[in-house]
Amino acid sequence: MNGLRFLALRLVSWARTPKRVRDAWLAVGVFAAVAVVVGRADPARPGRFPSCPFRALTGLDCPGCGSLRALYQLLHAHVAAAADYNLLLVVVLPCAAFVWLRVVTGRATRRTAPPWRGPRAILVVIALWTVVRNLPVLGGVLAA
């Protein structure tokens, strides 16, 4: 009986949790599931994952090209190899972890945080990354 009461109290507590905190936990759960799948199967080996449709159509690297391989390398503690596959992912993951911690701990409140312009900023960064990594001037240094 005590187990059912505890479960009911936890469900009520979870229902009262702010939506942004629940969304943050959902996002980390999805990321963990992806990390488990990628960590078990090396994306660099052919036939494990589908190829990038953007790259197949245009011949250019998309912003996500190399992300699975970079995540695989990060999960196996090869940071330099991960940065070679997708530098943006290696830079963004610690920032995303910091934001996640702020949200989950309740330190990211509307009173202290500036107005959220995240979606536009994210799209601008992705567009810039797509252009920069495909510049021939860099000699393919940032290519996947």
PDB file of C-alpha atoms in Angstrom:
ATOM      1  CA  MET A   1       0.000   0.000   0.000  1.00  0.00           C
ATOM      2  CA  ASN A   2       2.842   2.393   0.816  1.00  0.00           C
ATOM      3  CA  GLY A   3       4.317   1.778  -2.645  1.00  0.00           C
ATOM      4  CA  LEU A   4       1.098   2.873  -4.356  1.00  0.00           C
ATOM      5  CA  ARG A   5       0.861   5.981  -2.207  1.00  0.00           C
ATOM      6  CA  PHE A   6       4.484   6.851  -3.009  1.00  0.00           C
ATOM      7  CA  LEU A   7       3.834   6.371  -6.727  1.00  0.00           C
ATOM      8  CA  ALA A   8       0.721   8.552  -6.565  1.00  0.00           C
ATOM      9  CA  LEU A   9       2.634  11.293  -4.753  1.00  0.00           C
ATOM     10  CA  ARG A  10       5.420  11.134  -7.343  1.00  0.00           C
ATOM     11  CA  LEU A  11       2.901  11.431 -10.191  1.00  0.00           C
ATOM     12  CA  VAL A  12       1.238  14.419  -8.546  1.00  0.00           C
ATOM     13  CA  SER A  13       4.659  15.979  -7.974  1.00  0.00           C
ATOM     14  CA  TRP A  14       5.605  15.368 -11.610  1.00  0.00           C
ATOM     15  CA  ALA A  15       2.344  16.959 -12.784  1.00  0.00           C
ATOM     16  CA  ARG A  16       3.179  20.098 -10.792  1.00  0.00           C
ATOM     17  CA  THR A  17       6.668  20.312 -12.286  1.00  0.00           C
ATOM     18  CA  PRO A  18       7.001  23.243 -14.704  1.00  0.00           C
ATOM     19  CA  LYS A  19       6.643  22.297 -18.360  1.00  0.00           C
ATOM     20  CA  ARG A  20      10.135  23.498 -19.285  1.00  0.00           C
ATOM     21  CA  VAL A  21      11.659  21.167 -16.671  1.00  0.00           C
ATOM     22  CA  ARG A  22       9.637  18.202 -17.929  1.00  0.00           C
ATOM     23  CA  ASP A  23      10.656  19.072 -21.502  1.00  0.00           C
ATOM     24  CA  ALA A  24      14.302  19.257 -20.427  1.00  0.00           C
ATOM     25  CA  TRP A  25      14.100  15.765 -18.899  1.00  0.00           C
ATOM     26  CA  LEU A  26      12.360  14.468 -22.017  1.00  0.00           C
ATOM     27  CA  ALA A  27      15.106  15.952 -24.203  1.00  0.00           C
ATOM     28  CA  VAL A  28      17.859  14.365 -22.126  1.00  0.00           C
ATOM     29  CA  GLY A  29      16.021  11.036 -22.299  1.00  0.00           C
ATOM     30  CA  VAL A  30      15.836  11.199 -26.087  1.00  0.00           C
ATOM     31  CA  PHE A  31      19.509  12.219 -26.265  1.00  0.00           C
ATOM     32  CA  ALA A  32      20.456   9.307 -23.984  1.00  0.00           C
ATOM     33  CA  ALA A  33      18.553   6.859 -26.199  1.00  0.00           C
ATOM     34  CA  VAL A  34      20.307   8.196 -29.305  1.00  0.00           C
ATOM     35  CA  ALA A  35      23.654   8.013 -27.495  1.00  0.00           C
ATOM     36  CA  VAL A  36      23.051   4.364 -26.592  1.00  0.00           C
ATOM     37  CA  VAL A  37      22.236   3.457 -30.194  1.00  0.00           C
ATOM     38  CA  VAL A  38      25.178   5.406 -31.620  1.00  0.00           C
ATOM     39  CA  GLY A  39      27.558   4.163 -28.934  1.00  0.00           C
ATOM     40  CA  ARG A  40      26.845   0.537 -29.774  1.00  0.00           C
ATOM     41  CA  ALA A  41      27.153   0.812 -33.572  1.00  0.00           C
ATOM     42  CA  ASP A  42      30.048   2.662 -35.178  1.00  0.00           C
ATOM     43  CA  PRO A  43      28.540   5.090 -37.734  1.00  0.00           C
ATOM     44  CA  ALA A  44      31.850   5.220 -39.631  1.00  0.00           C
ATOM     45  CA  ARG A  45      31.354   1.635 -40.776  1.00  0.00           C
ATOM     46  CA  PRO A  46      29.303   1.486 -43.985  1.00  0.00           C
ATOM     47  CA  GLY A  47      25.754   0.181 -43.811  1.00  0.00           C
ATOM     48  CA  ARG A  48      25.094   1.033 -40.173  1.00  0.00           C
ATOM     49  CA  PHE A  49      23.224   4.297 -40.726  1.00  0.00           C
ATOM     50  CA  PRO A  50      21.731   5.922 -43.825  1.00  0.00           C
ATOM     51  CA  SER A  51      23.852   8.487 -45.655  1.00  0.00           C
ATOM     52  CA  CYS A  52      23.082  12.197 -45.555  1.00  0.00           C
ATOM     53  CA  PRO A  53      20.419  13.078 -48.173  1.00  0.00           C
ATOM     54  CA  PHE A  54      21.596  16.721 -48.356  1.00  0.00           C
ATOM     55  CA  ARG A  55      25.137  15.606 -49.142  1.00  0.00           C
ATOM     56  CA  ALA A  56      23.890  13.040 -51.667  1.00  0.00           C
ATOM     57  CA  LEU A  57      21.894  15.716 -53.518  1.00  0.00           C
ATOM     58  CA  THR A  58      24.295  18.661 -53.358  1.00  0.00           C
ATOM     59  CA  GLY A  59      27.725  17.209 -52.645  1.00  0.00           C
ATOM     60  CA  LEU A  60      28.082  19.676 -49.764  1.00  0.00           C
ATOM     61  CA  ASP A  61      28.283  18.961 -46.044  1.00  0.00           C
ATOM     62  CA  CYS A  62      25.119  19.812 -44.141  1.00  0.00           C
ATOM     63  CA  PRO A  63      25.365  21.206 -40.581  1.00  0.00           C
ATOM     64  CA  GLY A  64      24.813  17.730 -39.183  1.00  0.00           C
ATOM     65  CA  CYS A  65      27.253  15.858 -41.398  1.00  0.00           C
ATOM     66  CA  GLY A  66      29.608  13.957 -39.161  1.00  0.00           C
ATOM     67  CA  SER A  67      27.424  14.388 -36.057  1.00  0.00           C
ATOM     68  CA  LEU A  68      26.802  10.676 -35.531  1.00  0.00           C
ATOM     69  CA  ARG A  69      30.482   9.893 -36.001  1.00  0.00           C
ATOM     70  CA  ALA A  70      31.425  12.792 -33.693  1.00  0.00           C
ATOM     71  CA  LEU A  71      28.976  11.588 -31.036  1.00  0.00           C
ATOM     72  CA  TYR A  72      30.387   8.076 -31.311  1.00  0.00           C
ATOM     73  CA  GLN A  73      33.904   9.429 -30.808  1.00  0.00           C
ATOM     74  CA  LEU A  74      32.802  11.574 -27.850  1.00  0.00           C
ATOM     75  CA  LEU A  75      31.140   8.578 -26.220  1.00  0.00           C
ATOM     76  CA  HIS A  76      34.474   6.766 -26.513  1.00  0.00           C
ATOM     77  CA  ALA A  77      36.410   9.797 -25.122  1.00  0.00           C
ATOM     78  CA  HIS A  78      38.116  10.739 -28.399  1.00  0.00           C
ATOM     79  CA  VAL A  79      37.494  14.494 -28.340  1.00  0.00           C
ATOM     80  CA  ALA A  80      40.005  15.380 -31.070  1.00  0.00           C
ATOM     81  CA  ALA A  81      38.516  12.819 -33.453  1.00  0.00           C
ATOM     82  CA  ALA A  82      35.023  14.088 -32.636  1.00  0.00           C
ATOM     83  CA  ALA A  83      36.081  17.668 -33.374  1.00  0.00           C
ATOM     84  CA  ASP A  84      37.472  16.480 -36.685  1.00  0.00           C
ATOM     85  CA  TYR A  85      34.078  15.052 -37.657  1.00  0.00           C
ATOM     86  CA  ASN A  86      31.890  17.939 -36.432  1.00  0.00           C
ATOM     87  CA  LEU A  87      33.411  20.790 -34.459  1.00  0.00           C
ATOM     88  CA  LEU A  88      30.049  22.493 -33.948  1.00  0.00           C
ATOM     89  CA  LEU A  89      28.672  19.487 -32.077  1.00  0.00           C
ATOM     90  CA  VAL A  90      31.713  19.336 -29.807  1.00  0.00           C
ATOM     91  CA  VAL A  91      31.337  23.036 -28.972  1.00  0.00           C
ATOM     92  CA  VAL A  92      27.552  23.010 -28.566  1.00  0.00           C
ATOM     93  CA  LEU A  93      27.194  19.955 -26.294  1.00  0.00           C
ATOM     94  CA  PRO A  94      28.812  21.543 -23.201  1.00  0.00           C
ATOM     95  CA  CYS A  95      26.749  24.705 -23.757  1.00  0.00           C
ATOM     96  CA  ALA A  96      23.575  22.628 -24.055  1.00  0.00           C
ATOM     97  CA  ALA A  97      24.477  20.740 -20.866  1.00  0.00           C
ATOM     98  CA  PHE A  98      24.944  24.053 -19.026  1.00  0.00           C
ATOM     99  CA  VAL A  99      21.555  25.353 -20.218  1.00  0.00           C
ATOM    100  CA  TRP A 100      19.936  22.017 -19.309  1.00  0.00           C
ATOM    101  CA  LEU A 101      21.356  22.213 -15.783  1.00  0.00           C
ATOM    102  CA  ARG A 102      20.112  25.786 -15.388  1.00  0.00           C
ATOM    103  CA  VAL A 103      16.610  24.758 -16.451  1.00  0.00           C
ATOM    104  CA  VAL A 104      16.433  21.607 -14.325  1.00  0.00           C
ATOM    105  CA  THR A 105      17.788  23.253 -11.184  1.00  0.00           C
ATOM    106  CA  GLY A 106      15.391  26.170 -11.565  1.00  0.00           C
ATOM    107  CA  ARG A 107      18.134  28.761 -11.981  1.00  0.00           C
ATOM    108  CA  ALA A 108      16.883  29.817 -15.415  1.00  0.00           C
ATOM    109  CA  THR A 109      13.956  31.987 -14.422  1.00  0.00           C
ATOM    110  CA  ARG A 110      12.241  34.652 -16.447  1.00  0.00           C
ATOM    111  CA  ARG A 111      13.356  37.309 -13.948  1.00  0.00           C
ATOM    112  CA  THR A 112      17.062  36.624 -14.393  1.00  0.00           C
ATOM    113  CA  ALA A 113      17.192  35.407 -17.988  1.00  0.00           C
ATOM    114  CA  PRO A 114      17.068  37.809 -20.932  1.00  0.00           C
ATOM    115  CA  PRO A 115      14.243  37.351 -23.424  1.00  0.00           C
ATOM    116  CA  TRP A 116      14.743  34.059 -25.265  1.00  0.00           C
ATOM    117  CA  ARG A 117      15.815  34.516 -28.832  1.00  0.00           C
ATOM    118  CA  GLY A 118      17.130  31.003 -29.090  1.00  0.00           C
ATOM    119  CA  PRO A 119      15.369  29.638 -32.157  1.00  0.00           C
ATOM    120  CA  ARG A 120      16.531  32.508 -34.382  1.00  0.00           C
ATOM    121  CA  ALA A 121      20.057  32.378 -32.982  1.00  0.00           C
ATOM    122  CA  ILE A 122      20.214  28.616 -33.503  1.00  0.00           C
ATOM    123  CA  LEU A 123      19.089  28.949 -37.125  1.00  0.00           C
ATOM    124  CA  VAL A 124      21.678  31.681 -37.772  1.00  0.00           C
ATOM    125  CA  VAL A 125      24.475  29.560 -36.257  1.00  0.00           C
ATOM    126  CA  ILE A 126      23.425  26.531 -38.317  1.00  0.00           C
ATOM    127  CA  ALA A 127      23.292  28.580 -41.525  1.00  0.00           C
ATOM    128  CA  LEU A 128      26.709  30.113 -40.837  1.00  0.00           C
ATOM    129  CA  TRP A 129      28.177  26.710 -39.986  1.00  0.00           C
ATOM    130  CA  THR A 130      26.850  25.297 -43.271  1.00  0.00           C
ATOM    131  CA  VAL A 131      28.512  28.075 -45.261  1.00  0.00           C
ATOM    132  CA  VAL A 132      31.802  28.089 -43.338  1.00  0.00           C
ATOM    133  CA  ARG A 133      32.382  24.347 -43.407  1.00  0.00           C
ATOM    134  CA  ASN A 134      31.860  24.259 -47.168  1.00  0.00           C
ATOM    135  CA  LEU A 135      34.214  27.128 -48.029  1.00  0.00           C
ATOM    136  CA  PRO A 136      37.010  25.950 -50.331  1.00  0.00           C
ATOM    137  CA  VAL A 137      39.355  28.511 -48.742  1.00  0.00           C
ATOM    138  CA  LEU A 138      39.753  26.325 -45.667  1.00  0.00           C
ATOM    139  CA  GLY A 139      40.744  23.367 -47.823  1.00  0.00           C
ATOM    140  CA  GLY A 140      38.174  21.046 -46.301  1.00  0.00           C
ATOM    141  CA  VAL A 141      39.500  21.456 -42.750  1.00  0.00           C
ATOM    142  CA  LEU A 142      35.967  21.594 -41.338  1.00  0.00           C
ATOM    143  CA  ALA A 143      34.468  19.022 -43.709  1.00  0.00           C
ATOM    144  CA  ALA A 144      33.094  15.838 -42.240  1.00  0.00           C
TER     145      ALA A 144
END
